[in-house]
């Protein structure tokens, strides 16, 4: 791996000041930088959730298929999973959200549904809902 694989690469003092990712003697790219830099963190091992706990998200509620509507929810928790459960079945990461109108109801929004049926702004949700209604 090189410095380009590190989450700190854009702001790393070692790369900017010293060219840490190149060998001083040969000038070639170091391909095992994780062994040479104590701050190296592999980008491929970092999960960036689409929201934070406490955020307001807007979900297209299709419980009543004939009358889909936007539900304003608050994120109560984020569940980051390894991708598979003990039996080997797929278990995607999700946000646990609770409707602001009906506090007793909570549901899961899988991360891959953000931008499809869950949105960070009401404007995005309204646009997606209008597009769905235009298709139907």
mmCIF file of N, CA and C in Angstrom:
data_model
loop_
_atom_site.group_PDB
_atom_site.id
_atom_site.type_symbol
_atom_site.label_atom_id
_atom_site.label_comp_id
_atom_site.label_asym_id
_atom_site.label_seq_id
_atom_site.Cartn_x
_atom_site.Cartn_y
_atom_site.Cartn_z
ATOM 1 N N UNK A 1 0.839 -1.188 0.000
ATOM 2 C CA UNK A 1 0.000 0.000 0.000
ATOM 3 C C UNK A 1 0.878 1.243 0.000
ATOM 4 N N UNK A 2 0.304 2.314 -0.509
ATOM 5 C CA UNK A 2 1.020 3.582 -0.550
ATOM 6 C C UNK A 2 0.261 4.609 0.275
ATOM 7 N N UNK A 3 0.795 5.801 0.356
ATOM 8 C CA UNK A 3 0.130 6.878 1.103
ATOM 9 C C UNK A 3 -1.252 7.186 0.532
ATOM 10 N N UNK A 4 -1.466 6.929 -0.740
ATOM 11 C CA UNK A 4 -2.768 7.171 -1.376
ATOM 12 C C UNK A 4 -3.851 6.297 -0.745
ATOM 13 N N UNK A 5 -3.496 5.184 -0.103
ATOM 14 C CA UNK A 5 -4.443 4.287 0.543
ATOM 15 C C UNK A 5 -4.765 4.698 1.981
ATOM 16 N N UNK A 6 -4.163 5.772 2.462
ATOM 17 C CA UNK A 6 -4.317 6.194 3.859
ATOM 18 C C UNK A 6 -5.389 7.279 3.987
ATOM 19 N N UNK A 7 -6.191 7.191 5.060
ATOM 20 C CA UNK A 7 -7.223 8.208 5.268
ATOM 21 C C UNK A 7 -6.634 9.587 5.550
ATOM 22 N N UNK A 8 -5.399 9.633 6.038
ATOM 23 C CA UNK A 8 -4.763 10.911 6.381
ATOM 24 C C UNK A 8 -3.968 11.523 5.232
ATOM 25 N N UNK A 9 -3.880 10.852 4.100
ATOM 26 C CA UNK A 9 -3.033 11.281 2.985
ATOM 27 C C UNK A 9 -3.237 12.738 2.559
ATOM 28 N N UNK A 10 -4.475 13.233 2.443
ATOM 29 C CA UNK A 10 -4.633 14.622 1.981
ATOM 30 C C UNK A 10 -4.018 15.668 2.895
ATOM 31 N N UNK A 11 -3.880 15.362 4.188
ATOM 32 C CA UNK A 11 -3.375 16.377 5.129
ATOM 33 C C UNK A 11 -2.127 15.921 5.857
ATOM 34 N N UNK A 12 -1.513 14.831 5.417
ATOM 35 C CA UNK A 12 -0.366 14.256 6.126
ATOM 36 C C UNK A 12 0.876 15.141 6.014
ATOM 37 N N UNK A 13 1.398 15.524 7.157
ATOM 38 C CA UNK A 13 2.598 16.356 7.197
ATOM 39 C C UNK A 13 3.794 15.629 6.576
ATOM 40 N N UNK A 14 3.901 14.325 6.812
ATOM 41 C CA UNK A 14 5.032 13.558 6.272
ATOM 42 C C UNK A 14 5.042 13.545 4.750
ATOM 43 N N UNK A 15 3.887 13.405 4.134
ATOM 44 C CA UNK A 15 3.810 13.382 2.674
ATOM 45 C C UNK A 15 4.091 14.764 2.107
ATOM 46 N N UNK A 16 3.490 15.781 2.710
ATOM 47 C CA UNK A 16 3.631 17.152 2.203
ATOM 48 C C UNK A 16 5.071 17.664 2.370
ATOM 49 N N UNK A 17 5.630 17.487 3.555
ATOM 50 C CA UNK A 17 6.951 18.063 3.841
ATOM 51 C C UNK A 17 8.107 17.181 3.382
ATOM 52 N N UNK A 18 7.966 15.877 3.541
ATOM 53 C CA UNK A 18 9.119 15.001 3.316
ATOM 54 C C UNK A 18 8.972 14.016 2.164
ATOM 55 N N UNK A 19 7.807 13.951 1.532
ATOM 56 C CA UNK A 19 7.627 12.954 0.485
ATOM 57 C C UNK A 19 7.784 11.556 1.044
ATOM 58 N N UNK A 20 7.153 11.292 2.178
ATOM 59 C CA UNK A 20 7.316 10.043 2.921
ATOM 60 C C UNK A 20 7.047 8.799 2.083
ATOM 61 N N UNK A 21 6.216 8.917 1.038
ATOM 62 C CA UNK A 21 5.862 7.731 0.272
ATOM 63 C C UNK A 21 6.888 7.345 -0.802
ATOM 64 N N UNK A 22 8.036 8.031 -0.837
ATOM 65 C CA UNK A 22 9.097 7.646 -1.772
ATOM 66 C C UNK A 22 10.383 7.335 -1.022
ATOM 67 N N UNK A 23 11.105 6.378 -1.531
ATOM 68 C CA UNK A 23 12.380 5.959 -0.939
ATOM 69 C C UNK A 23 13.414 7.046 -1.180
ATOM 70 N N UNK A 24 14.120 7.476 -0.125
ATOM 71 C CA UNK A 24 15.111 8.547 -0.243
ATOM 72 C C UNK A 24 16.277 8.178 -1.157
ATOM 73 N N UNK A 25 16.682 6.940 -1.138
ATOM 74 C CA UNK A 25 17.849 6.505 -1.912
ATOM 75 C C UNK A 25 17.503 6.293 -3.379
ATOM 76 N N UNK A 26 16.458 5.489 -3.646
ATOM 77 C CA UNK A 26 16.135 5.138 -5.033
ATOM 78 C C UNK A 26 15.114 6.066 -5.672
ATOM 79 N N UNK A 27 14.333 6.786 -4.853
ATOM 80 C CA UNK A 27 13.303 7.672 -5.393
ATOM 81 C C UNK A 27 12.068 6.923 -5.864
ATOM 82 N N UNK A 28 12.000 5.620 -5.571
ATOM 83 C CA UNK A 28 10.838 4.834 -5.989
ATOM 84 C C UNK A 28 9.740 4.889 -4.931
ATOM 85 N N UNK A 29 8.534 4.602 -5.361
ATOM 86 C CA UNK A 29 7.368 4.618 -4.490
ATOM 87 C C UNK A 29 7.431 3.467 -3.495
ATOM 88 N N UNK A 30 7.240 3.763 -2.222
ATOM 89 C CA UNK A 30 7.200 2.717 -1.196
ATOM 90 C C UNK A 30 5.820 2.080 -1.254
ATOM 91 N N UNK A 31 5.781 0.765 -1.450
ATOM 92 C CA UNK A 31 4.499 0.073 -1.586
ATOM 93 C C UNK A 31 4.037 -0.620 -0.308
ATOM 94 N N UNK A 32 4.816 -0.530 0.750
ATOM 95 C CA UNK A 32 4.395 -1.096 2.036
ATOM 96 C C UNK A 32 4.478 -0.023 3.126
ATOM 97 N N UNK A 33 3.894 1.132 2.825
ATOM 98 C CA UNK A 33 3.986 2.296 3.712
ATOM 99 C C UNK A 33 3.411 2.010 5.091
ATOM 100 N N UNK A 34 2.456 1.059 5.184
ATOM 101 C CA UNK A 34 1.852 0.757 6.483
ATOM 102 C C UNK A 34 2.878 0.251 7.488
ATOM 103 N N UNK A 35 4.009 -0.267 7.000
ATOM 104 C CA UNK A 35 5.086 -0.743 7.887
ATOM 105 C C UNK A 35 6.013 0.394 8.310
ATOM 106 N N UNK A 36 6.020 1.480 7.559
ATOM 107 C CA UNK A 36 6.948 2.583 7.795
ATOM 108 C C UNK A 36 6.334 3.791 8.506
ATOM 109 N N UNK A 37 5.018 3.916 8.452
ATOM 110 C CA UNK A 37 4.352 5.102 9.013
ATOM 111 C C UNK A 37 3.426 4.680 10.151
ATOM 112 N N UNK A 38 3.679 5.207 11.341
ATOM 113 C CA UNK A 38 2.878 4.819 12.508
ATOM 114 C C UNK A 38 1.456 5.376 12.462
ATOM 115 N N UNK A 39 1.194 6.357 11.600
ATOM 116 C CA UNK A 39 -0.131 6.973 11.507
ATOM 117 C C UNK A 39 -0.992 6.377 10.400
ATOM 118 N N UNK A 40 -0.463 5.420 9.632
ATOM 119 C CA UNK A 40 -1.177 4.858 8.486
ATOM 120 C C UNK A 40 -2.482 4.191 8.907
ATOM 121 N N UNK A 41 -3.580 4.572 8.257
ATOM 122 C CA UNK A 41 -4.897 3.953 8.442
ATOM 123 C C UNK A 41 -5.465 3.676 7.048
ATOM 124 N N UNK A 42 -5.716 2.412 6.752
ATOM 125 C CA UNK A 42 -6.180 1.968 5.440
ATOM 126 C C UNK A 42 -7.599 2.470 5.157
ATOM 127 N N UNK A 43 -7.789 3.191 4.031
ATOM 128 C CA UNK A 43 -9.089 3.723 3.638
ATOM 129 C C UNK A 43 -10.131 2.624 3.450
ATOM 130 N N UNK A 44 -9.718 1.469 2.970
ATOM 131 C CA UNK A 44 -10.676 0.406 2.682
ATOM 132 C C UNK A 44 -11.280 -0.202 3.944
ATOM 133 N N UNK A 45 -10.714 0.102 5.108
ATOM 134 C CA UNK A 45 -11.239 -0.432 6.366
ATOM 135 C C UNK A 45 -12.122 0.572 7.109
ATOM 136 N N UNK A 46 -12.378 1.712 6.492
ATOM 137 C CA UNK A 46 -13.154 2.767 7.133
ATOM 138 C C UNK A 46 -14.560 2.801 6.535
ATOM 139 N N UNK A 47 -15.564 2.774 7.394
ATOM 140 C CA UNK A 47 -16.956 2.895 6.968
ATOM 141 C C UNK A 47 -17.427 4.298 7.347
ATOM 142 N N UNK A 48 -17.938 5.014 6.371
ATOM 143 C CA UNK A 48 -18.457 6.356 6.626
ATOM 144 C C UNK A 48 -19.980 6.282 6.510
ATOM 145 N N UNK A 49 -20.672 6.334 7.649
ATOM 146 C CA UNK A 49 -22.136 6.264 7.603
ATOM 147 C C UNK A 49 -22.727 7.469 6.881
ATOM 148 N N UNK A 50 -23.910 7.308 6.286
ATOM 149 C CA UNK A 50 -24.527 8.417 5.553
ATOM 150 C C UNK A 50 -25.145 9.473 6.461
ATOM 151 N N UNK A 51 -25.191 9.205 7.774
ATOM 152 C CA UNK A 51 -25.789 10.146 8.718
ATOM 153 C C UNK A 51 -25.155 9.947 10.085
ATOM 154 N N UNK A 52 -25.548 10.816 11.044
ATOM 155 C CA UNK A 52 -25.048 10.716 12.423
ATOM 156 C C UNK A 52 -26.227 10.513 13.365
ATOM 157 N N UNK A 53 -25.943 9.979 14.547
ATOM 158 C CA UNK A 53 -26.971 9.856 15.572
ATOM 159 C C UNK A 53 -27.463 11.262 15.904
ATOM 160 N N UNK A 54 -28.778 11.428 15.952
ATOM 161 C CA UNK A 54 -29.379 12.734 16.221
ATOM 162 C C UNK A 54 -29.799 13.478 14.967
ATOM 163 N N UNK A 55 -29.306 13.051 13.801
ATOM 164 C CA UNK A 55 -29.697 13.694 12.546
ATOM 165 C C UNK A 55 -31.180 13.484 12.263
ATOM 166 N N UNK A 56 -31.760 14.416 11.534
ATOM 167 C CA UNK A 56 -33.108 14.253 11.016
ATOM 168 C C UNK A 56 -32.979 13.709 9.599
ATOM 169 N N UNK A 57 -33.715 12.643 9.320
ATOM 170 C CA UNK A 57 -33.752 12.080 7.968
ATOM 171 C C UNK A 57 -35.204 12.039 7.515
ATOM 172 N N UNK A 58 -35.395 12.062 6.220
ATOM 173 C CA UNK A 58 -36.726 12.095 5.642
ATOM 174 C C UNK A 58 -36.909 10.824 4.823
ATOM 175 N N UNK A 59 -37.885 10.013 5.234
ATOM 176 C CA UNK A 59 -38.108 8.709 4.621
ATOM 177 C C UNK A 59 -39.390 8.727 3.807
ATOM 178 N N UNK A 60 -39.327 8.112 2.638
ATOM 179 C CA UNK A 60 -40.544 7.947 1.849
ATOM 180 C C UNK A 60 -41.236 6.709 2.384
ATOM 181 N N UNK A 61 -42.361 6.938 3.038
ATOM 182 C CA UNK A 61 -43.129 5.870 3.666
ATOM 183 C C UNK A 61 -44.114 5.324 2.647
ATOM 184 N N UNK A 62 -43.946 4.071 2.264
ATOM 185 C CA UNK A 62 -44.833 3.449 1.277
ATOM 186 C C UNK A 62 -45.716 2.380 1.920
ATOM 187 N N UNK A 63 -45.951 2.525 3.230
ATOM 188 C CA UNK A 63 -46.805 1.560 3.923
ATOM 189 C C UNK A 63 -48.177 1.507 3.255
ATOM 190 N N UNK A 64 -48.713 2.681 2.946
ATOM 191 C CA UNK A 64 -49.948 2.750 2.178
ATOM 192 C C UNK A 64 -49.545 3.029 0.732
ATOM 193 N N UNK A 65 -49.475 2.000 -0.085
ATOM 194 C CA UNK A 65 -48.973 2.103 -1.458
ATOM 195 C C UNK A 65 -49.708 3.171 -2.273
ATOM 196 N N UNK A 66 -51.005 3.335 -2.023
ATOM 197 C CA UNK A 66 -51.765 4.300 -2.815
ATOM 198 C C UNK A 66 -51.498 5.746 -2.397
ATOM 199 N N UNK A 67 -50.922 5.933 -1.213
ATOM 200 C CA UNK A 67 -50.683 7.288 -0.706
ATOM 201 C C UNK A 67 -49.316 7.382 -0.018
ATOM 202 N N UNK A 68 -48.214 7.261 -0.786
ATOM 203 C CA UNK A 68 -46.890 7.381 -0.159
ATOM 204 C C UNK A 68 -46.681 8.792 0.368
ATOM 205 N N UNK A 69 -45.985 8.897 1.494
ATOM 206 C CA UNK A 69 -45.741 10.213 2.085
ATOM 207 C C UNK A 69 -44.358 10.263 2.713
ATOM 208 N N UNK A 70 -43.935 11.467 3.022
ATOM 209 C CA UNK A 70 -42.620 11.676 3.634
ATOM 210 C C UNK A 70 -42.787 11.705 5.141
ATOM 211 N N UNK A 71 -41.984 10.891 5.810
ATOM 212 C CA UNK A 71 -41.993 10.842 7.270
ATOM 213 C C UNK A 71 -40.686 11.416 7.788
ATOM 214 N N UNK A 72 -40.784 12.375 8.691
ATOM 215 C CA UNK A 72 -39.598 12.975 9.311
ATOM 216 C C UNK A 72 -39.186 12.093 10.485
ATOM 217 N N UNK A 73 -37.926 11.639 10.480
ATOM 218 C CA UNK A 73 -37.442 10.723 11.508
ATOM 219 C C UNK A 73 -36.148 11.251 12.125
ATOM 220 N N UNK A 74 -35.849 10.755 13.301
ATOM 221 C CA UNK A 74 -34.591 11.072 13.972
ATOM 222 C C UNK A 74 -33.773 9.796 14.097
ATOM 223 N N UNK A 75 -32.470 9.892 13.827
ATOM 224 C CA UNK A 75 -31.586 8.738 13.929
ATOM 225 C C UNK A 75 -31.258 8.495 15.400
ATOM 226 N N UNK A 76 -31.631 7.298 15.892
ATOM 227 C CA UNK A 76 -31.376 6.934 17.289
ATOM 228 C C UNK A 76 -30.064 6.180 17.459
ATOM 229 N N UNK A 77 -29.692 5.386 16.456
ATOM 230 C CA UNK A 77 -28.478 4.567 16.570
ATOM 231 C C UNK A 77 -27.994 4.184 15.182
ATOM 232 N N UNK A 78 -26.718 3.874 15.087
ATOM 233 C CA UNK A 78 -26.123 3.344 13.860
ATOM 234 C C UNK A 78 -25.587 1.957 14.175
ATOM 235 N N UNK A 79 -25.896 1.006 13.331
ATOM 236 C CA UNK A 79 -25.401 -0.357 13.507
ATOM 237 C C UNK A 79 -24.466 -0.672 12.348
ATOM 238 N N UNK A 80 -23.192 -0.794 12.668
ATOM 239 C CA UNK A 80 -22.184 -1.123 11.671
ATOM 240 C C UNK A 80 -21.898 -2.615 11.805
ATOM 241 N N UNK A 81 -22.096 -3.345 10.723
ATOM 242 C CA UNK A 81 -21.885 -4.789 10.771
ATOM 243 C C UNK A 81 -20.721 -5.183 9.874
ATOM 244 N N UNK A 82 -20.265 -6.402 10.068
ATOM 245 C CA UNK A 82 -19.145 -6.902 9.271
ATOM 246 C C UNK A 82 -19.594 -7.343 7.883
ATOM 247 N N UNK A 83 -20.896 -7.383 7.674
ATOM 248 C CA UNK A 83 -21.408 -7.771 6.360
ATOM 249 C C UNK A 83 -22.020 -9.153 6.342
ATOM 250 N N UNK A 84 -21.643 -10.013 7.303
ATOM 251 C CA UNK A 84 -22.216 -11.359 7.367
ATOM 252 C C UNK A 84 -22.456 -11.737 8.821
ATOM 253 N N UNK A 85 -23.542 -12.484 9.046
ATOM 254 C CA UNK A 85 -23.799 -12.951 10.400
ATOM 255 C C UNK A 85 -23.146 -14.311 10.625
ATOM 256 N N UNK A 86 -23.400 -14.912 11.767
ATOM 257 C CA UNK A 86 -22.741 -16.158 12.143
ATOM 258 C C UNK A 86 -23.054 -17.305 11.173
ATOM 259 N N UNK A 87 -24.208 -17.239 10.523
ATOM 260 C CA UNK A 87 -24.587 -18.279 9.549
ATOM 261 C C UNK A 87 -24.094 -17.963 8.136
ATOM 262 N N UNK A 88 -23.446 -16.822 7.980
ATOM 263 C CA UNK A 88 -22.940 -16.441 6.667
ATOM 264 C C UNK A 88 -23.915 -15.655 5.821
ATOM 265 N N UNK A 89 -25.071 -15.309 6.389
ATOM 266 C CA UNK A 89 -26.056 -14.517 5.658
ATOM 267 C C UNK A 89 -25.651 -13.046 5.654
ATOM 268 N N UNK A 90 -26.023 -12.357 4.584
ATOM 269 C CA UNK A 90 -25.697 -10.938 4.450
ATOM 270 C C UNK A 90 -26.422 -10.125 5.525
ATOM 271 N N UNK A 91 -25.693 -9.264 6.232
ATOM 272 C CA UNK A 91 -26.275 -8.374 7.241
ATOM 273 C C UNK A 91 -25.734 -6.966 7.014
ATOM 274 N N UNK A 92 -26.422 -6.175 6.210
ATOM 275 C CA UNK A 92 -25.918 -4.824 5.931
ATOM 276 C C UNK A 92 -26.026 -3.890 7.133
ATOM 277 N N UNK A 93 -25.182 -2.860 7.137
ATOM 278 C CA UNK A 93 -25.219 -1.836 8.183
ATOM 279 C C UNK A 93 -26.463 -0.981 7.996
ATOM 280 N N UNK A 94 -26.983 -0.444 9.113
ATOM 281 C CA UNK A 94 -28.206 0.345 9.025
ATOM 282 C C UNK A 94 -28.267 1.414 10.106
ATOM 283 N N UNK A 95 -29.178 2.378 9.881
ATOM 284 C CA UNK A 95 -29.497 3.406 10.867
ATOM 285 C C UNK A 95 -30.839 3.035 11.484
ATOM 286 N N UNK A 96 -30.927 3.077 12.793
ATOM 287 C CA UNK A 96 -32.189 2.849 13.487
ATOM 288 C C UNK A 96 -32.829 4.215 13.678
ATOM 289 N N UNK A 97 -33.998 4.417 13.087
ATOM 290 C CA UNK A 97 -34.657 5.717 13.136
ATOM 291 C C UNK A 97 -36.014 5.607 13.807
ATOM 292 N N UNK A 98 -36.456 6.731 14.347
ATOM 293 C CA UNK A 98 -37.753 6.794 15.017
ATOM 294 C C UNK A 98 -38.507 7.998 14.446
ATOM 295 N N UNK A 99 -39.757 7.764 14.086
ATOM 296 C CA UNK A 99 -40.595 8.827 13.552
ATOM 297 C C UNK A 99 -40.758 9.926 14.600
ATOM 298 N N UNK A 100 -40.676 11.179 14.172
ATOM 299 C CA UNK A 100 -40.849 12.294 15.114
ATOM 300 C C UNK A 100 -42.313 12.445 15.528
ATOM 301 N N UNK A 101 -43.238 11.939 14.703
ATOM 302 C CA UNK A 101 -44.668 12.013 15.032
ATOM 303 C C UNK A 101 -45.111 10.861 15.922
ATOM 304 N N UNK A 102 -44.581 9.671 15.669
ATOM 305 C CA UNK A 102 -44.953 8.478 16.425
ATOM 306 C C UNK A 102 -43.708 7.921 17.093
ATOM 307 N N UNK A 103 -43.342 8.448 18.252
ATOM 308 C CA UNK A 103 -42.076 8.131 18.902
ATOM 309 C C UNK A 103 -41.923 6.653 19.249
ATOM 310 N N UNK A 104 -43.022 5.916 19.342
ATOM 311 C CA UNK A 104 -42.911 4.508 19.730
ATOM 312 C C UNK A 104 -42.524 3.615 18.552
ATOM 313 N N UNK A 105 -42.649 4.107 17.331
ATOM 314 C CA UNK A 105 -42.314 3.298 16.162
ATOM 315 C C UNK A 105 -40.883 3.575 15.713
ATOM 316 N N UNK A 106 -40.131 2.514 15.537
ATOM 317 C CA UNK A 106 -38.780 2.677 15.002
ATOM 318 C C UNK A 106 -38.602 1.689 13.869
ATOM 319 N N UNK A 107 -37.674 1.995 12.992
ATOM 320 C CA UNK A 107 -37.404 1.102 11.867
ATOM 321 C C UNK A 107 -35.949 1.233 11.438
ATOM 322 N N UNK A 108 -35.533 0.279 10.647
ATOM 323 C CA UNK A 108 -34.173 0.265 10.113
ATOM 324 C C UNK A 108 -34.157 0.883 8.723
ATOM 325 N N UNK A 109 -33.122 1.667 8.481
ATOM 326 C CA UNK A 109 -32.873 2.155 7.126
ATOM 327 C C UNK A 109 -31.465 1.686 6.766
ATOM 328 N N UNK A 110 -31.393 0.773 5.837
ATOM 329 C CA UNK A 110 -30.088 0.264 5.413
ATOM 330 C C UNK A 110 -29.333 1.375 4.679
ATOM 331 N N UNK A 111 -28.033 1.435 4.916
ATOM 332 C CA UNK A 111 -27.223 2.513 4.357
ATOM 333 C C UNK A 111 -27.407 2.662 2.850
ATOM 334 N N UNK A 112 -27.574 1.540 2.140
ATOM 335 C CA UNK A 112 -27.702 1.630 0.682
ATOM 336 C C UNK A 112 -29.033 2.248 0.239
ATOM 337 N N UNK A 113 -29.975 2.435 1.174
ATOM 338 C CA UNK A 113 -31.264 3.052 0.850
ATOM 339 C C UNK A 113 -31.221 4.579 0.913
ATOM 340 N N UNK A 114 -30.126 5.140 1.468
ATOM 341 C CA UNK A 114 -29.999 6.596 1.483
ATOM 342 C C UNK A 114 -29.827 7.082 0.047
ATOM 343 N N UNK A 115 -30.644 8.039 -0.322
ATOM 344 C CA UNK A 115 -30.643 8.528 -1.697
ATOM 345 C C UNK A 115 -31.676 7.820 -2.556
ATOM 346 N N UNK A 116 -32.319 6.765 -2.024
ATOM 347 C CA UNK A 116 -33.357 6.023 -2.735
ATOM 348 C C UNK A 116 -34.704 6.222 -2.052
ATOM 349 N N UNK A 117 -34.772 5.856 -0.766
ATOM 350 C CA UNK A 117 -36.020 6.026 -0.013
ATOM 351 C C UNK A 117 -35.804 6.778 1.300
ATOM 352 N N UNK A 118 -34.578 7.150 1.596
ATOM 353 C CA UNK A 118 -34.256 7.951 2.783
ATOM 354 C C UNK A 118 -33.311 9.072 2.363
ATOM 355 N N UNK A 119 -33.543 10.254 2.921
ATOM 356 C CA UNK A 119 -32.798 11.425 2.471
ATOM 357 C C UNK A 119 -32.421 12.311 3.653
ATOM 358 N N UNK A 120 -31.373 13.095 3.484
ATOM 359 C CA UNK A 120 -30.910 13.979 4.541
ATOM 360 C C UNK A 120 -31.619 15.332 4.533
ATOM 361 N N UNK A 121 -32.311 15.639 3.435
ATOM 362 C CA UNK A 121 -33.071 16.890 3.370
ATOM 363 C C UNK A 121 -34.486 16.609 2.876
ATOM 364 N N UNK A 122 -35.413 17.437 3.330
ATOM 365 C CA UNK A 122 -36.805 17.295 2.882
ATOM 366 C C UNK A 122 -36.902 17.555 1.376
ATOM 367 N N UNK A 123 -36.121 18.494 0.883
ATOM 368 C CA UNK A 123 -36.155 18.836 -0.540
ATOM 369 C C UNK A 123 -35.806 17.627 -1.411
ATOM 370 N N UNK A 124 -34.769 16.880 -1.025
ATOM 371 C CA UNK A 124 -34.397 15.674 -1.772
ATOM 372 C C UNK A 124 -35.515 14.639 -1.735
ATOM 373 N N UNK A 125 -36.136 14.470 -0.566
ATOM 374 C CA UNK A 125 -37.224 13.495 -0.414
ATOM 375 C C UNK A 125 -38.426 13.891 -1.273
ATOM 376 N N UNK A 126 -38.776 15.173 -1.271
ATOM 377 C CA UNK A 126 -39.897 15.647 -2.070
ATOM 378 C C UNK A 126 -39.638 15.448 -3.559
ATOM 379 N N UNK A 127 -38.411 15.687 -3.980
ATOM 380 C CA UNK A 127 -38.047 15.492 -5.388
ATOM 381 C C UNK A 127 -38.186 14.018 -5.779
ATOM 382 N N UNK A 128 -37.678 13.114 -4.931
ATOM 383 C CA UNK A 128 -37.769 11.673 -5.208
ATOM 384 C C UNK A 128 -39.224 11.211 -5.218
ATOM 385 N N UNK A 129 -40.035 11.716 -4.304
ATOM 386 C CA UNK A 129 -41.446 11.349 -4.244
ATOM 387 C C UNK A 129 -42.172 11.825 -5.501
ATOM 388 N N UNK A 130 -41.873 13.038 -5.949
ATOM 389 C CA UNK A 130 -42.490 13.573 -7.171
ATOM 390 C C UNK A 130 -42.106 12.730 -8.378
ATOM 391 N N UNK A 131 -40.852 12.271 -8.427
ATOM 392 C CA UNK A 131 -40.412 11.414 -9.530
ATOM 393 C C UNK A 131 -41.146 10.075 -9.505
ATOM 394 N N UNK A 132 -41.340 9.521 -8.320
ATOM 395 C CA UNK A 132 -42.081 8.248 -8.191
ATOM 396 C C UNK A 132 -43.525 8.423 -8.656
ATOM 397 N N UNK A 133 -44.141 9.515 -8.241
ATOM 398 C CA UNK A 133 -45.536 9.756 -8.620
ATOM 399 C C UNK A 133 -45.671 9.992 -10.118
ATOM 400 N N UNK A 134 -44.628 10.580 -10.722
ATOM 401 C CA UNK A 134 -44.625 10.791 -12.165
ATOM 402 C C UNK A 134 -44.512 9.493 -12.955
ATOM 403 N N UNK A 135 -43.845 8.499 -12.342
ATOM 404 C CA UNK A 135 -43.698 7.192 -13.001
ATOM 405 C C UNK A 135 -44.979 6.386 -12.954
ATOM 406 N N UNK A 136 -45.734 6.550 -11.857
ATOM 407 C CA UNK A 136 -46.925 5.719 -11.618
ATOM 408 C C UNK A 136 -48.122 6.181 -12.312
#
